[in-house]
Each structure stands twice: as C-alpha cells, then as structure tokens.
Amino acid sequence: MSNSAKIIIVLTVITLFSGGVLALLDNFTAPKIKAHQEEVKNRALRAALPDNDRVQEVTKGDYRFYAAYRGDEMVALAFEASGGGYQSELRLMVGVTPDFSTITGAVILEQVETPGLGTKIQEDPANKENPGWFMGQFTGLRTEPEISYVKNEEPGNDHEVRAITGATISSKAVVNILNEHIKKAEAAWNE
Amino acid sequence: MNLIVVFISAALINNFVLSQFLGICPFVGVSKKMDSAFSMGIAVTFVMVIAAMVTWLIYYLVLVPFNLEILEYVSFILVIASLVQLVEMFIRKVSKPLYDALGIFLPLITTNCAILGLALYAILNEYNFLQTLAYAVGAGAGFTLALVIMAGIREELELVEVPRAFKGAAITMVIAGSLALAFMGFAGLI
Amino acid sequence: MKEKPAIQEFIKGLWDENPVLVQLLGLCPTLAVTVSAENGLAMGVAATFVLVCSSFLVSLLRNVIPNQVRIASYIVIIATFVTIADRFLAAYTPEISKSLGPFIPLIIVNCMILGRQEAFASKNKLGRSLLDALGMGAGFTLALLVLSSVREVLGSGTWFGMDIMWASFSTWKVMSLPPGAFLTLGCMIAAANWINRRRQT
C-alpha cells in the first residue's frame, strides 16, 4: 500500500471515529445541558418577577419580554439587559412594573468579574446572612429620575443603591446597564 | 459595541497575556531579545487575524447551519494547524525577508493557546465578523505589546544580580506579575 | 539500554519532571483557573483525563499512524477527548464548567498533552505510556492544587469554599487577581529550583 493512501486512510478513520464518538456524546449530553439552561432562566424569572399565574413571552424591538400575569392583569415585565462590566460583559435579567417605574427584581445571569471583588455583586462572602444583598437592593427600587449609587453610606433615596466597597466599578456597571436598558426597553415596549 | 471598544478591550484591559493568561509559553520562551519578541508578536498577530476570520466563517456558515457545534473544537484546531502551515508556505514563496524574520516562529504558533483562545472567545462573546476582526487585531497588538515590554525588561535584567533560584522562568513570572498589576490600571477604561 | 522499573515512569512526573514546575508546560491554564482550589482540582482532573485517554489511544496506534500526519492525528484525538470532558462538565457540573470557561477547550493546545504524545506515548508500550500519563497528570494536578490553595487561602480566606482563616484575617485581594497568579507561580518555580539544587549538592 502506498504511503499517501495509508495517510489518507488513517486520517479518515481517526476523524470518523472522532465524529462518531462526539455525535453519540451530543445525543447524550445536549438534553441535560439544555435542561440546565432552561432551569437557570426559570430561576432568574422567578427571582425577577413577583408571584404570578403565568408568564408569556413577547418579542418587541430588540427585546424579548417575559410578561407576568396574575389573572388577566399584567403585573410585571422581565427582560434581559447586558453591557460592559469591569472586565467583560455582564448579563442581567431585570423585572419591572408595567409602567417601568419600579424594579420588581434583578438577577445576574452571567458575569466574569474579578474574583473576590467584582463577583461580590452576585455573592458577597462577607455578608453571611445575605450574600446576595447587592442585587437584592434593586427589588422595589424606583427607576426615576434614574437609578444611582452611593458609596460607604446607607442610601437615602428610593432610587439609590449602596455600591460595594472594592467593587465600585462593577456596582456602577450594574446601575448603568439597568438605566440604559430600562429606558430602551420601555421605548421598545410602547412602540 | 463599537469596534474601537472591542479593540481597546482586547489590547489593554483584557490583555491576552497579562490578564487572560493566553500565550504564556511564547511569552516566557521568546521574550529574551527585543527584536525576536517583536517578530514573534507580529507573526502571532498575523495568524490571529486570519485564524479568527476563518474560524468565524466556519462556525457560522458550516457548523451552525448543520447543527454541528459539538465539532467546534476539533474543527477549529485542525483549521488553525493547517492554516499555520499554509501561511508558512505562502510567506516562503512570496517574501524571503519576511520568512527569515517570522519563519522560525510559525511552527510554534499552532500550539499557542492565544490563537485557539481568540477563536473561542470571539464565538463566546457573539461578535459579528467586523468585531471579530477588531478583536483579533487588538488581541495581537496586546500580545505584541506585552512581549516587547517583557523583552525590554529582560534585556536589562541580564546586567542584574538575580538570586540563583529565581533565575530564568521564576523571575520572569514575578516581573509578569508586576506588569499585570500595572495593566490592571487600564480596567474600567471603557 | 537497561529498562527502568515501570513505576519510575509514574514517579518522575510528580517531581523530577513535573510538567509545571520543572518543564514549564501548560502554564496558561495553570495561571488562569487557579483562583480557587476547586477550580484548580477540576482543571487538573480534566487535563489528566484527556492526557491518559489520548496517551492510551496514541500508544495503541503508534505503529499505525504514519509519521507525516502524526501531529494532526494527535490533535484530533486530543480535541475529541477534550470535547468529551467539556460536555460532561457542562452536563453534570455546570457551575464548574462555567467558572473554567474556555480553559477547558484550551486543554487541546496545552503543550503538556501534545508534548507527552510526541515524546512518550508514540514511542512506548501501552502500560508505560499510561503510567507516564498518569504521573504527568498527577504532577500537573498537584502543582495546580498547591498554587490554587495558596491563592484561595490568601486571596479569599477560604479553602474549597470553607472558611479557614481567623476572623480578623484581611484577605490579600491581589492573590485572586492575575498578578497574584504570576507572583505565586514565580515563587513556586524558584522554590522548586532551590530544593532541586539542594538535593544535588
């Protein structure tokens, strides 16, 4: 057998084997990975939206809205908001009342912030009772005139949150993303 | 996100070497001399830009339409490996001086994780084609910058008494640590 | 040449030819994921899995694969096992998979793994190749575990997520950040150099 024929055969067999193994693997793991992503989304929706009977998905403009209904009345809307954090992109799920004036809840879907500093926006190990205190502050927050943050003191107004010491930029990023996207989403929703 | 932001973010804030830890091997290996560090940086940037474009096209024109995302890693690394060979042959044919300058670095680039890392991050960040391009140029510029700074410091280091245990890789790591600290100053730039 | 005892192939990876501290291979994941001991361990185990499986297959096929395409074949084999590891982590331990991010696929270009195929598995019998791969994997995991433990304990005051430092301990934030990785690894390499020179004299 000539050498080049051997090369072609060996390479083909190896790639076929690789493709076959991976196809099997895909069948086996893809549903699990998908289920996990669903679960993450549903958990985020539960945290961002108040108690509801059903959630309906509506796409308007650039946004996909999750509208929560209690009976026939729409009680809140949730949508994804993303933007630049300290190191890379932050993705949030935020819920607001139908008039976009008050936040019903906000959670972080994805963040790759500095471990031990920026990651405190999601989980602050220093606060044992309530490690998620930072995002918790957004529940019930007014969005007008706009969300702002204060450092090293308790927030005095109903549109202020307290920034995390040592993670000001990440805290600020969350506030900016929310301000920007709540306005844009409101425009998209009312179109 | 506009292209300049992508570029600056890749070059400075998320510098491939100093904050993403990609391409450490050539960073340690090829940063003794200024001119070879610069050549290596250019060679890597060159391959990065081409590899990023080709892998982007493969992912969105072949893998996604046929639902073959599971083959992402296998196909990317094969493409990068053959691309490096092609680039090497091409440069040898077209420009002798360029080949002399970059040639010896090209084979090393296949296993440079910065290339595969770039391709993977471009997909992960859901960049479009132009953003991928800006990202590749930025990452390459950042890589070159880190390599050249390091080479500059190491040339000076030749004249300094370093504790024996720290000679070589260990002191390089410590210096890289200080550089990384300096580069952290860029965070929050955008 | 006299055959070395087979167990030697395993032991050399732990210290004398430790991939991270002595050979300086596979540094990218070493530095990037070692923010917490859990990540370091997961990375070590994933890389060991890929290394052992690839060495097994490469050693098995060492007389079949033509010389000209050996690197391409190794890369395909490695990439296949990496995909397997990646998908398994994503399906069963989504948290770890997320925090390791693209560094799982980057095991493909971990020079340690390709290096072992080229330098060892393609030239040695199955048993020895497996022992060599296990030894290298264990050495890699060990180095990662030490590095990540130092960084997690000093940087966040925890180890595997458990609080272990005294209450007034103020964390060295820089250890969780990129500079901390470079500094710690630099000191570890220096320590390894120092110990090795001591032993020689």
XYZ file of C-alpha atoms in Angstrom:
582
model
C 0.000 0.000 0.000
C 1.431 3.366 -0.926
C 2.242 5.750 1.839
C -0.139 8.501 0.820
C -3.028 6.040 0.670
C -2.148 4.985 4.179
C -2.074 8.591 5.355
C -5.485 9.270 3.899
C -6.998 6.103 5.334
C -5.604 6.642 8.813
C -6.670 10.263 8.964
C -10.139 9.429 7.669
C -10.595 6.633 10.174
C -9.467 8.844 13.051
C -11.740 11.722 12.095
C -14.682 9.383 11.501
C -14.109 7.796 14.873
C -13.921 11.233 16.453
C -17.093 12.381 14.711
C -18.941 9.222 15.722
C -17.960 9.432 19.371
C -18.902 13.091 19.515
C -22.261 12.529 17.817
C -23.117 9.878 20.420
C -21.969 12.199 23.169
C -24.044 15.049 21.799
C -27.230 12.965 21.890
C -26.476 12.066 25.417
C -25.451 15.382 26.956
C -27.280 18.004 24.868
C -30.675 17.486 26.597
C -29.026 17.794 30.017
C -27.227 20.995 29.079
C -30.410 22.429 27.578
C -32.441 21.498 30.648
C -29.874 23.222 32.808
C -30.070 26.417 30.746
C -33.899 26.343 30.981
C -33.594 25.893 34.719
C -31.242 28.861 35.026
C -33.629 31.020 33.011
C -36.662 29.950 35.026
C -34.886 30.547 38.300
C -33.919 34.028 37.088
C -37.516 34.733 36.065
C -38.817 33.597 39.452
C -36.408 35.993 41.136
C -37.047 38.944 38.829
C -40.834 38.691 38.658
C -43.369 38.860 41.505
C -45.785 35.948 42.170
C -47.738 35.212 39.047
C -50.028 32.690 37.389
C -48.359 32.516 34.031
C -45.523 34.055 32.029
C -45.913 34.918 28.383
C -43.047 35.584 26.004
C -43.350 38.568 23.662
C -40.665 39.888 21.316
C -40.700 43.612 20.664
C -37.887 45.538 19.025
C -34.559 44.209 20.268
C -36.031 42.761 23.419
C -37.662 39.535 24.395
C -40.112 40.326 27.159
C -41.435 37.859 29.695
C -44.798 39.274 30.751
C -46.124 38.001 34.074
C -49.890 37.846 34.582
C -51.973 37.439 37.695
C -55.396 36.538 36.334
C -55.850 38.820 33.341
C -53.858 41.649 34.770
C -50.249 42.082 33.742
C -48.228 42.630 36.906
C -44.673 42.826 35.632
C -42.343 42.515 32.673
C -38.931 40.934 32.649
C -36.228 41.240 30.029
C -32.512 40.674 29.601
C -30.095 43.578 29.875
C -26.409 43.379 29.146
C -23.446 45.687 28.979
C -19.823 46.119 29.890
C -18.746 45.317 33.433
C -15.311 45.807 34.914
C -13.694 43.050 32.903
C -16.166 41.736 30.418
C -19.824 41.585 29.664
C -22.479 41.441 32.379
C -25.844 39.885 31.595
C -28.778 40.617 33.849
C -32.417 39.612 33.989
C -34.496 42.509 35.230
C -38.186 42.698 36.084
C -40.157 45.963 36.162
C -43.728 47.016 36.783
C -45.736 47.505 33.557
C -45.179 51.280 33.670
C -41.402 50.737 34.004
C -41.308 52.932 37.119
C -40.275 50.345 39.706
C -37.988 47.337 39.581
C -39.594 44.102 40.757
C -36.315 42.243 40.877
C -32.963 41.908 39.152
C -30.559 38.987 38.994
C -27.242 38.347 37.339
C -27.301 35.745 34.597
C -23.672 35.915 33.711
C -20.625 37.746 34.976
C -16.887 37.269 34.673
C -15.836 39.957 37.099
C -12.703 39.969 39.219
C -12.910 37.022 41.604
C -13.289 38.154 45.203
C -14.039 41.771 44.256
C -16.416 42.288 41.355
C -18.041 38.919 41.937
C -19.481 40.368 45.143
C -22.268 41.871 43.049
C -23.533 38.315 42.833
C -22.318 36.806 46.070
C -20.641 38.671 48.911
C -18.957 36.236 51.282
C -18.506 38.992 53.874
C -22.251 39.148 54.415
C -23.050 35.698 55.764
C -26.804 36.151 56.281
C -27.462 37.711 52.932
C -24.678 37.125 50.394
C -26.864 38.392 47.548
C -27.556 41.709 49.251
C -26.310 43.869 46.415
C -28.747 42.655 43.752
C -31.434 42.387 46.440
C -31.340 46.163 46.815
C -32.863 46.591 43.371
C -36.154 44.955 44.323
C -38.685 47.754 44.782
C -36.266 50.415 43.571
C -37.677 53.418 41.704
C -36.249 53.938 38.225
C -36.996 57.677 38.114
C -35.346 60.112 37.720
C -32.680 57.444 37.377
C -31.038 54.774 39.477
C -27.919 55.995 41.213
C -25.499 54.670 43.783
C -23.855 55.899 46.957
C -20.587 54.797 48.492
C -19.923 53.840 52.111
C -23.255 55.075 53.448
C -26.826 53.905 53.594
C -28.838 55.038 50.581
C -31.199 57.891 51.465
C -33.487 57.952 48.444
C -35.784 55.330 46.929
C -33.803 55.320 43.674
C -30.401 54.718 45.274
C -28.412 51.601 45.998
C -25.266 51.155 48.016
C -22.183 50.306 45.960
C -19.916 47.502 47.107
C -16.680 48.640 48.698
C -13.823 47.490 46.495
C -16.156 46.750 43.605
C -17.377 50.215 42.721
C -16.880 49.775 39.001
C -18.854 46.544 38.903
C -21.586 48.120 41.038
C -21.663 51.142 38.759
C -21.805 48.888 35.705
C -24.947 47.172 37.013
C -26.591 50.540 37.653
C -25.629 51.876 34.208
C -26.825 48.758 32.404
C -30.168 48.945 34.181
C -30.633 52.663 33.492
C -29.813 52.261 29.838
C -31.860 49.161 29.166
C -34.923 50.127 31.182
C -35.253 53.263 29.038
C -34.640 51.396 25.797
C -36.961 48.551 26.747
C -39.701 50.995 27.678
C -39.407 52.623 24.265
C -39.472 49.216 22.579
C -42.448 48.024 24.619
C -44.546 51.130 23.940
C -43.881 51.162 20.235
C -20.447 47.551 20.968
C -18.347 49.508 18.564
C -15.108 48.360 17.050
C -12.806 50.690 18.950
C -14.136 49.466 22.277
C -13.571 45.861 21.222
C -10.060 46.729 20.103
C -9.062 48.584 23.267
C -10.628 45.980 25.486
C -8.675 43.196 23.792
C -5.388 45.088 23.650
C -5.232 46.682 27.083
C -7.984 45.857 29.554
C -8.224 42.170 28.866
C -4.668 41.880 27.629
C -4.291 38.337 26.362
C -1.062 37.639 28.184
C -1.322 39.642 31.362
C -4.945 39.233 32.284
C -6.312 36.322 30.262
C -3.191 34.174 30.572
C -3.199 33.165 26.928
C 0.057 32.607 25.100
C 2.184 32.301 28.220
C 4.550 29.746 26.698
C 5.938 32.025 23.951
C 5.765 34.884 26.441
C 8.256 33.086 28.653
C 10.206 31.484 25.827
C 10.606 34.235 23.225
C 10.955 37.346 25.365
C 14.703 37.429 25.879
C 15.558 39.642 22.919
C 13.699 42.692 21.759
C 13.809 42.025 18.008
C 12.729 38.388 18.206
C 9.960 39.347 20.626
C 8.681 41.881 18.131
C 8.842 39.421 15.223
C 7.006 36.816 17.252
C 4.354 39.354 18.151
C 3.819 40.281 14.511
C 3.710 36.628 13.439
C 1.113 35.830 16.104
C -0.989 38.870 15.205
C -0.870 37.851 11.564
C -2.033 34.305 12.240
C -4.596 35.525 14.762
C -6.326 37.787 12.268
C -6.514 35.095 9.589
C -7.488 32.345 12.031
C -10.182 34.462 13.629
C -11.757 35.227 10.259
C -11.634 31.645 9.024
C -12.929 30.066 12.232
C -15.715 32.647 12.411
C -16.802 31.781 8.862
C -16.623 28.060 9.589
C -18.633 28.376 12.752
C -21.438 30.495 11.332
C -21.530 29.171 7.768
C -20.914 25.472 8.378
C -21.247 24.372 11.986
C -24.333 26.362 12.997
C -26.456 25.677 9.882
C -25.763 21.962 10.142
C -26.126 21.853 13.905
C -22.608 20.577 14.373
C -21.479 22.844 17.205
C -20.106 19.831 19.019
C -17.357 19.660 16.410
C -16.304 23.229 17.236
C -13.052 22.338 18.989
C -11.974 19.608 16.614
C -12.565 21.687 13.519
C -11.044 24.880 14.956
C -7.791 23.262 15.939
C -7.496 21.464 12.603
C -8.139 24.697 10.748
C -5.582 26.563 12.823
C -2.957 23.862 12.383
C -3.366 23.717 8.622
C -3.622 27.491 8.393
C -0.267 27.915 10.065
C 1.262 25.526 7.526
C -0.348 27.401 4.652
C 0.807 30.757 5.931
C 4.318 29.397 6.291
C 4.382 28.107 2.715
C 2.846 31.298 1.406
C 5.320 33.577 3.121
C 8.227 31.454 1.957
C 7.066 31.824 -1.656
C 6.179 35.478 -1.548
C 8.723 37.210 0.602
C 12.090 35.867 1.579
C 12.924 38.611 4.117
C 9.560 38.189 5.808
C 10.112 34.459 6.001
C 13.522 34.911 7.532
C 12.034 37.212 10.132
C 8.936 35.198 11.026
C 9.637 31.720 9.698
C 11.070 30.069 12.764
C 8.198 31.243 14.930
C 5.399 29.956 12.777
C 5.512 26.259 13.728
C 5.421 27.279 17.392
C 2.199 29.133 16.848
C -0.027 26.104 16.328
C 0.139 25.211 19.991
C -0.054 28.816 21.091
C -3.252 28.884 23.071
C -3.754 32.553 22.243
C -4.877 31.603 18.723
C -7.431 28.982 19.711
C -8.406 31.103 22.689
C -9.100 34.037 20.413
C -11.278 31.933 18.114
C -13.232 30.544 21.064
C -13.700 33.906 22.769
C -14.894 35.511 19.535
C -17.659 32.886 19.343
C -18.386 33.043 23.076
C -18.757 36.836 23.013
C -21.050 36.555 19.990
C -19.041 39.054 17.992
C -20.031 39.745 14.421
C -17.493 39.467 11.636
C -16.113 43.001 11.891
C -15.946 42.883 15.677
C -14.075 39.590 15.429
C -11.605 41.304 13.149
C -11.135 44.220 15.557
C -10.848 41.750 18.413
C -8.117 39.790 16.620
C -6.104 42.900 15.771
C -6.483 44.179 19.336
C -5.501 40.881 20.888
C -2.483 40.657 18.607
C -1.441 44.208 19.446
C -1.815 43.477 23.155
C 0.207 40.296 22.822
C 2.983 42.103 20.961
C 2.960 44.921 23.493
C 3.305 42.554 26.459
C 6.046 40.595 24.729
C 8.047 43.691 23.801
C 7.773 45.248 27.261
C 8.868 41.978 28.790
C 11.816 41.660 26.392
C 12.888 45.204 27.224
C 12.910 44.407 30.915
C 14.686 41.095 30.423
C 17.459 42.685 28.394
C 18.143 44.978 31.337
C 17.868 42.050 33.692
C 20.917 40.446 32.105
C 23.010 43.031 33.930
C 21.420 42.465 37.307
C 22.270 40.064 40.064
C 19.209 37.823 40.408
C 19.039 35.302 43.276
C 20.079 31.952 41.841
C 16.816 30.171 42.499
C 14.898 32.900 40.717
C 16.999 32.853 37.536
C 15.084 32.223 34.316
C 11.396 31.468 34.418
C 10.809 32.336 38.066
C 11.918 35.963 37.796
C 10.027 36.268 34.502
C 6.859 35.246 36.328
C 7.454 37.747 39.105
C 8.044 40.536 36.579
C 4.939 39.476 34.662
C 3.084 39.805 37.948
C 4.189 43.423 38.315
C 3.280 44.116 34.691
C -0.140 42.547 35.235
C -0.569 44.824 38.228
C 0.268 47.807 36.037
C -2.119 46.679 33.307
C -4.925 46.413 35.846
C -4.857 50.185 35.789
C -6.490 50.000 32.364
C -9.573 48.275 33.725
C -12.628 50.443 33.674
C -11.247 52.396 30.721
C -14.407 51.712 28.744
C 19.726 0.478 27.472
C 18.581 -1.008 30.724
C 14.836 -0.851 31.274
C 13.884 1.385 34.125
C 11.335 -0.040 36.536
C 7.897 0.851 35.183
C 6.841 2.622 38.349
C 9.595 5.140 37.664
C 7.566 6.421 34.715
C 4.841 7.380 37.139
C 7.021 8.893 39.832
C 9.109 11.145 37.589
C 6.053 13.202 36.688
C 5.398 14.087 40.308
C 8.607 15.950 40.911
C 11.715 15.387 38.749
C 9.882 16.144 35.507
C 6.916 17.963 36.953
C 5.215 19.493 33.924
C 4.506 22.849 35.566
C 7.378 23.473 37.948
C 10.251 21.935 36.037
C 9.235 21.677 32.384
C 7.153 24.872 32.423
C 4.479 23.317 30.241
C 0.783 24.040 30.349
C 1.235 27.346 32.109
C -1.790 29.096 30.625
C -4.488 27.081 32.416
C -2.236 26.845 35.445
C -2.299 30.576 35.881
C -5.803 31.271 34.703
C -8.042 28.905 36.621
C -6.260 28.712 39.953
C -8.372 31.306 41.705
C -9.946 28.633 43.884
C -8.771 25.194 44.932
C -11.916 23.664 43.487
C -11.200 25.089 40.040
C -7.563 24.039 40.220
C -8.525 20.490 41.103
C -11.210 20.310 38.401
C -8.761 21.581 35.794
C -6.120 19.091 36.914
C -8.546 16.188 36.747
C -9.918 17.216 33.345
C -6.422 17.588 31.884
C -5.350 14.252 33.390
C -8.401 12.563 31.883
C -7.567 13.925 28.439
C -3.883 13.092 28.811
C -4.478 9.492 29.923
C -7.106 8.777 27.262
C -5.049 10.336 24.468
C -1.876 8.567 25.566
C -3.789 5.289 25.614
C -5.050 5.739 22.071
C -1.827 7.170 20.679
C 0.251 4.406 22.206
C -2.177 1.837 20.841
C -1.993 3.314 17.352
C 1.698 4.184 17.443
C 2.584 1.697 14.697
C -0.392 2.588 12.513
C -0.173 6.369 12.330
C 2.144 7.489 9.523
C 4.906 9.777 10.618
C 3.945 12.729 8.378
C 0.495 13.176 9.870
C 1.205 12.211 13.436
C 0.732 15.697 14.874
C -2.569 16.154 13.052
C -3.749 12.768 14.314
C -2.739 13.553 17.895
C -4.536 16.861 17.737
C -7.756 15.273 16.501
C -7.583 12.610 19.202
C -6.883 15.167 21.916
C -9.606 17.514 20.675
C -12.120 14.654 20.733
C -11.391 13.794 24.342
C -11.410 17.462 25.295
C -14.877 17.837 23.801
C -15.992 14.815 25.795
C -14.616 16.292 29.019
C -16.137 19.677 28.216
C -19.613 18.326 27.555
C -19.555 16.104 30.620
C -18.621 19.014 32.841
C -21.303 21.176 31.224
C -23.947 18.485 31.706
C -23.140 17.338 35.235
C -21.273 20.152 36.956
C -22.497 23.307 35.206
C -21.055 25.586 37.896
C -17.507 24.331 37.452
C -17.874 24.283 33.694
C -18.877 27.923 33.795
C -16.045 29.056 36.012
C -13.424 27.243 33.938
C -14.952 28.660 30.757
C -12.821 28.458 27.622
C -9.929 26.955 29.529
C -11.448 23.506 29.155
C -11.310 23.651 25.336
C -7.879 25.199 25.643
C -6.616 21.908 27.083
C -6.284 20.985 23.394
C -3.336 23.312 22.984
C -1.881 22.570 26.400
C 1.685 21.869 25.358
C 1.980 19.311 28.143
C -0.506 16.977 26.487
C 0.771 17.216 22.929
C 4.308 17.061 24.288
C 3.709 13.761 26.062
C 2.215 12.207 22.939
C 5.178 13.257 20.852
C 7.864 12.497 23.415
C 6.494 9.417 25.084
C 3.225 7.745 24.087
C 4.191 7.465 20.429
C 7.379 5.592 21.305
C 6.464 3.433 24.263
C 4.314 0.429 25.094
C 0.796 0.835 26.360
C 1.479 0.165 30.043
C 4.368 2.574 30.302
C 2.537 5.261 28.369
C -0.399 5.011 30.731
C 1.839 5.236 33.789
C 3.672 8.180 32.276
C 0.408 9.954 31.509
C -0.936 9.280 34.991
C 2.284 10.561 36.553
C 2.335 13.725 34.462
C -1.362 14.282 35.111
C -0.856 13.799 38.838
C 2.130 16.167 38.838
C 0.098 18.750 36.937
C -2.869 18.383 39.277
C -0.632 18.595 42.326
C 1.040 21.793 41.129
C -2.357 23.298 40.330
C -3.721 22.283 43.688
C -0.853 23.886 45.596
C -0.980 27.080 43.531
C -4.746 27.382 43.782
C -4.740 26.618 47.510
C -2.210 29.358 48.192
C -4.211 31.797 46.089
C -7.581 30.888 47.562
C -6.418 30.874 51.184
C -4.612 34.200 50.938
C -6.933 35.802 48.404
C -10.327 34.886 49.837
C -9.509 33.339 53.223
C -11.172 30.073 52.264
C -10.106 26.627 51.079
C -12.502 24.638 48.909
C -15.071 27.234 49.939
C -14.612 26.621 53.685
C -13.561 29.441 55.957
C -10.231 28.505 57.428
C -8.563 31.765 58.359
C -9.127 33.629 61.616
C -11.864 36.213 61.648
C -9.656 39.304 61.615
C -7.627 37.990 58.663
C -7.693 40.580 55.943
C -7.621 38.938 52.526
C -4.855 39.708 50.058
C -7.096 40.623 47.164
C -4.212 40.713 44.729
C -3.854 36.943 45.089
C -7.211 36.397 43.388
C -6.236 38.740 40.591
C -3.949 37.983 37.645
C -0.786 39.451 39.255
C -1.184 37.071 42.193
C -1.081 34.121 39.826
C 2.196 35.235 38.272
C 3.795 36.067 41.615
C 2.793 32.814 43.295
C 3.893 30.684 40.378
C 7.195 32.565 40.175
C 7.850 31.811 43.842
C 6.857 28.161 43.406
C 9.231 27.715 40.476
C 12.011 29.396 42.462
C 11.288 27.112 45.426
C 11.450 24.054 43.173
C 14.776 25.243 41.741
C 16.148 25.807 45.203
C 15.107 22.392 46.511
C 16.468 20.641 43.434
C 19.837 22.324 43.759
C 19.981 21.447 47.431
C 19.380 17.815 46.623
C 22.101 17.739 44.014
C 24.852 19.068 46.239
